[in-house]
Amino acid sequence: MKDFVTLLQHRRSYRKFTSDKIELEDLKAILSAGLMSPTSKNQNDWHFIVVDDSDVLEKLSNSKARGSQFLKNVPLAIAIAADSSNNDCWIEDCSIAAISMQYQAMDLEIGSCWVQMRARTAADGTPADEMVQDLLDIPENMKVLCVIGFGYFEEKLPPHDDSNLKWDQVHQGKF
């Protein structure tokens, strides 16, 4: 991308990808962006679980009643988790890492989409984060925030239009 504003405009949620595998160099850049993301007290408590097995991805696609089904068709997903007992800012830290990885992916012309797992349920009412935890052998002390699907997008979406920005939701000094 030419600059950060351009990157912001082009970062969209993609749910349709080609079948091409993510290049190892691109995956390393995406993970590096997560590993370099800022954290509270510089704790760096997050963990990233890379999933490229199609059977596991299909099971992940059923971890929520809605919004996760596209994961069965992604070439790669990354689950983001942290030890909530060790870090009271684990949600914020994992969120920052997640968006850092998504921005890096977009800069590499790789699409992504966040799938919220914390506080969500599968169709049968099972907590989604617990399903992901069990499926990926994530230790009990770890909490799963999200799973992000990554892939080379089938069709590039148009950039965000500045005319749609909700400037009425910006307040100066007081609400």
Short mmCIF file of C-alpha atoms in Angstrom, two decimals:
data_model
loop_
_atom_site.label_atom_id
_atom_site.label_comp_id
_atom_site.label_asym_id
_atom_site.label_seq_id
_atom_site.Cartn_x
_atom_site.Cartn_y
_atom_site.Cartn_z
CA MET A 1 0.00 0.00 0.00
CA LYS A 2 1.08 3.55 -0.57
CA ASP A 3 0.26 4.80 2.91
CA PHE A 4 -1.69 3.93 6.02
CA VAL A 5 -4.84 5.79 4.98
CA THR A 6 -4.95 3.78 1.76
CA LEU A 7 -4.51 0.60 3.77
CA LEU A 8 -7.39 1.61 6.07
CA GLN A 9 -9.62 2.31 3.10
CA HIS A 10 -8.90 -1.05 1.47
CA ARG A 11 -9.08 -3.32 4.55
CA ARG A 12 -12.42 -5.10 4.22
CA SER A 13 -13.89 -8.33 5.58
CA TYR A 14 -13.41 -11.00 2.93
CA ARG A 15 -15.24 -14.32 3.11
CA LYS A 16 -14.54 -15.73 -0.38
CA PHE A 17 -11.05 -16.86 -1.26
CA THR A 18 -9.17 -18.72 -3.94
CA SER A 19 -7.90 -22.19 -3.05
CA ASP A 20 -4.28 -20.98 -3.21
CA LYS A 21 -2.29 -21.68 -0.07
CA ILE A 22 -0.83 -18.70 1.78
CA GLU A 23 2.84 -18.34 0.91
CA LEU A 24 5.14 -19.08 3.87
CA GLU A 25 6.78 -15.66 3.55
CA ASP A 26 3.35 -13.98 3.68
CA LEU A 27 2.30 -16.05 6.70
CA LYS A 28 5.50 -15.09 8.49
CA ALA A 29 4.83 -11.39 7.78
CA ILE A 30 1.26 -11.71 9.11
CA LEU A 31 2.41 -13.47 12.28
CA SER A 32 5.23 -10.97 12.74
CA ALA A 33 2.68 -8.15 12.68
CA GLY A 34 0.81 -9.87 15.50
CA LEU A 35 3.99 -10.52 17.45
CA MET A 36 5.01 -6.85 17.13
CA SER A 37 1.65 -5.50 18.25
CA PRO A 38 1.56 -3.44 21.44
CA THR A 39 0.30 -5.00 24.65
CA SER A 40 -0.54 -3.83 28.15
CA LYS A 41 2.61 -3.68 30.27
CA ASN A 42 4.47 -5.24 27.32
CA GLN A 43 3.23 -8.65 28.50
CA ASN A 44 2.87 -10.22 25.04
CA ASP A 45 0.62 -12.91 26.53
CA TRP A 46 -1.25 -13.83 23.37
CA HIS A 47 -0.80 -17.07 21.48
CA PHE A 48 -1.51 -17.63 17.80
CA ILE A 49 -2.61 -21.05 16.60
CA VAL A 50 -2.18 -21.44 12.84
CA VAL A 51 -4.62 -23.86 11.23
CA ASP A 52 -4.34 -25.02 7.63
CA ASP A 53 -5.81 -28.53 7.89
CA SER A 54 -9.04 -28.58 5.87
CA ASP A 55 -10.77 -31.03 8.24
CA VAL A 56 -10.02 -28.81 11.24
CA LEU A 57 -11.07 -25.70 9.33
CA GLU A 58 -14.40 -27.35 8.53
CA LYS A 59 -14.92 -28.14 12.22
CA LEU A 60 -14.03 -24.53 13.09
CA SER A 61 -16.69 -23.40 10.62
CA ASN A 62 -19.30 -25.04 12.85
CA SER A 63 -18.12 -23.40 16.06
CA LYS A 64 -20.80 -20.70 15.87
CA ALA A 65 -24.45 -20.70 14.91
CA ARG A 66 -23.77 -17.85 12.45
CA GLY A 67 -20.76 -16.09 10.98
CA SER A 68 -18.14 -18.85 10.99
CA GLN A 69 -19.26 -21.01 8.07
CA PHE A 70 -16.89 -19.38 5.58
CA LEU A 71 -13.96 -20.87 7.53
CA LYS A 72 -14.51 -24.23 5.80
CA ASN A 73 -13.30 -22.61 2.56
CA VAL A 74 -10.29 -20.64 3.79
CA PRO A 75 -6.77 -21.89 3.14
CA LEU A 76 -5.65 -20.74 6.59
CA ALA A 77 -7.00 -19.50 9.90
CA ILE A 78 -5.33 -18.15 13.01
CA ALA A 79 -6.94 -18.55 16.42
CA ILE A 80 -5.95 -15.94 18.99
CA ALA A 81 -5.93 -16.81 22.67
CA ALA A 82 -4.42 -15.62 25.96
CA ASP A 83 -4.28 -16.50 29.64
CA SER A 84 -7.00 -14.31 31.14
CA SER A 85 -5.82 -15.02 34.71
CA ASN A 86 -2.40 -13.58 33.91
CA ASN A 87 -3.52 -10.46 32.06
CA ASP A 88 -6.61 -8.35 32.74
CA CYS A 89 -6.16 -6.70 29.32
CA TRP A 90 -6.09 -9.95 27.37
CA ILE A 91 -9.12 -9.03 25.23
CA GLU A 92 -7.62 -5.69 24.24
CA ASP A 93 -4.17 -7.17 23.60
CA CYS A 94 -5.56 -10.00 21.45
CA SER A 95 -7.76 -7.51 19.56
CA ILE A 96 -4.80 -5.29 18.74
CA ALA A 97 -2.79 -8.30 17.55
CA ALA A 98 -5.72 -9.46 15.42
CA ILE A 99 -6.19 -6.17 13.59
CA SER A 100 -2.43 -5.79 13.18
CA MET A 101 -2.37 -9.14 11.38
CA GLN A 102 -5.39 -8.15 9.28
CA TYR A 103 -3.77 -4.89 8.19
CA GLN A 104 -0.55 -6.73 7.30
CA ALA A 105 -2.54 -9.26 5.31
CA MET A 106 -4.31 -6.53 3.35
CA ASP A 107 -0.97 -4.89 2.62
CA LEU A 108 0.05 -8.24 1.06
CA GLU A 109 -3.21 -8.37 -0.97
CA ILE A 110 -4.54 -11.13 1.30
CA GLY A 111 -8.10 -10.95 2.53
CA SER A 112 -9.23 -11.73 6.05
CA CYS A 113 -12.28 -11.85 8.26
CA TRP A 114 -12.57 -11.90 12.06
CA VAL A 115 -14.82 -14.51 13.65
CA GLN A 116 -15.72 -13.58 17.23
CA MET A 117 -15.60 -16.61 19.54
CA ARG A 118 -15.66 -15.09 23.02
CA ALA A 119 -19.22 -14.83 24.35
CA ARG A 120 -20.68 -16.61 21.30
CA THR A 121 -22.28 -20.05 20.94
CA ALA A 122 -22.62 -22.87 18.47
CA ALA A 123 -26.04 -23.87 17.16
CA ASP A 124 -26.43 -26.36 20.02
CA GLY A 125 -25.63 -23.70 22.64
CA THR A 126 -22.08 -24.85 23.34
CA PRO A 127 -19.76 -21.88 23.98
CA ALA A 128 -17.84 -21.25 20.74
CA ASP A 129 -14.58 -20.43 22.51
CA GLU A 130 -14.71 -23.76 24.37
CA MET A 131 -15.30 -25.62 21.09
CA VAL A 132 -12.26 -23.94 19.56
CA GLN A 133 -10.24 -24.59 22.71
CA ASP A 134 -11.08 -28.32 22.59
CA LEU A 135 -10.58 -28.62 18.84
CA LEU A 136 -7.14 -26.96 18.88
CA ASP A 137 -5.91 -28.45 22.20
CA ILE A 138 -5.63 -25.01 23.77
CA PRO A 139 -4.87 -25.31 27.51
CA GLU A 140 -7.72 -24.71 29.97
CA ASN A 141 -6.14 -21.54 31.38
CA MET A 142 -6.29 -19.91 27.94
CA LYS A 143 -9.29 -18.02 26.58
CA VAL A 144 -10.03 -17.78 22.86
CA LEU A 145 -11.00 -14.36 21.58
CA CYS A 146 -11.37 -14.98 17.85
CA VAL A 147 -10.41 -16.94 14.79
CA ILE A 148 -9.38 -15.03 11.69
CA GLY A 149 -9.72 -16.59 8.25
CA PHE A 150 -7.09 -15.59 5.69
CA GLY A 151 -6.82 -16.15 1.96
CA TYR A 152 -6.15 -14.60 -1.40
CA PHE A 153 -9.48 -12.99 -2.20
CA GLU A 154 -11.47 -14.05 -5.25
CA GLU A 155 -12.52 -10.50 -6.03
CA LYS A 156 -11.20 -7.29 -4.52
CA LEU A 157 -13.89 -5.27 -2.76
CA PRO A 158 -14.09 -1.51 -3.31
CA PRO A 159 -12.37 0.68 -0.72
CA HIS A 160 -14.33 2.36 2.04
CA ASP A 161 -15.88 5.62 0.89
CA ASP A 162 -14.89 8.63 3.02
CA SER A 163 -18.32 10.14 2.40
CA ASN A 164 -19.81 7.36 4.56
CA LEU A 165 -17.75 8.24 7.63
CA LYS A 166 -19.98 9.02 10.61
CA TRP A 167 -18.47 12.30 11.70
CA ASP A 168 -21.56 12.96 13.83
CA GLN A 169 -20.24 10.30 16.19
CA VAL A 170 -17.08 12.31 16.92
CA HIS A 171 -17.30 14.63 19.92
CA GLN A 172 -14.90 17.39 20.91
CA GLY A 173 -14.17 17.86 24.61
CA LYS A 174 -17.47 16.44 25.84
CA PHE A 175 -20.12 14.12 24.48
#
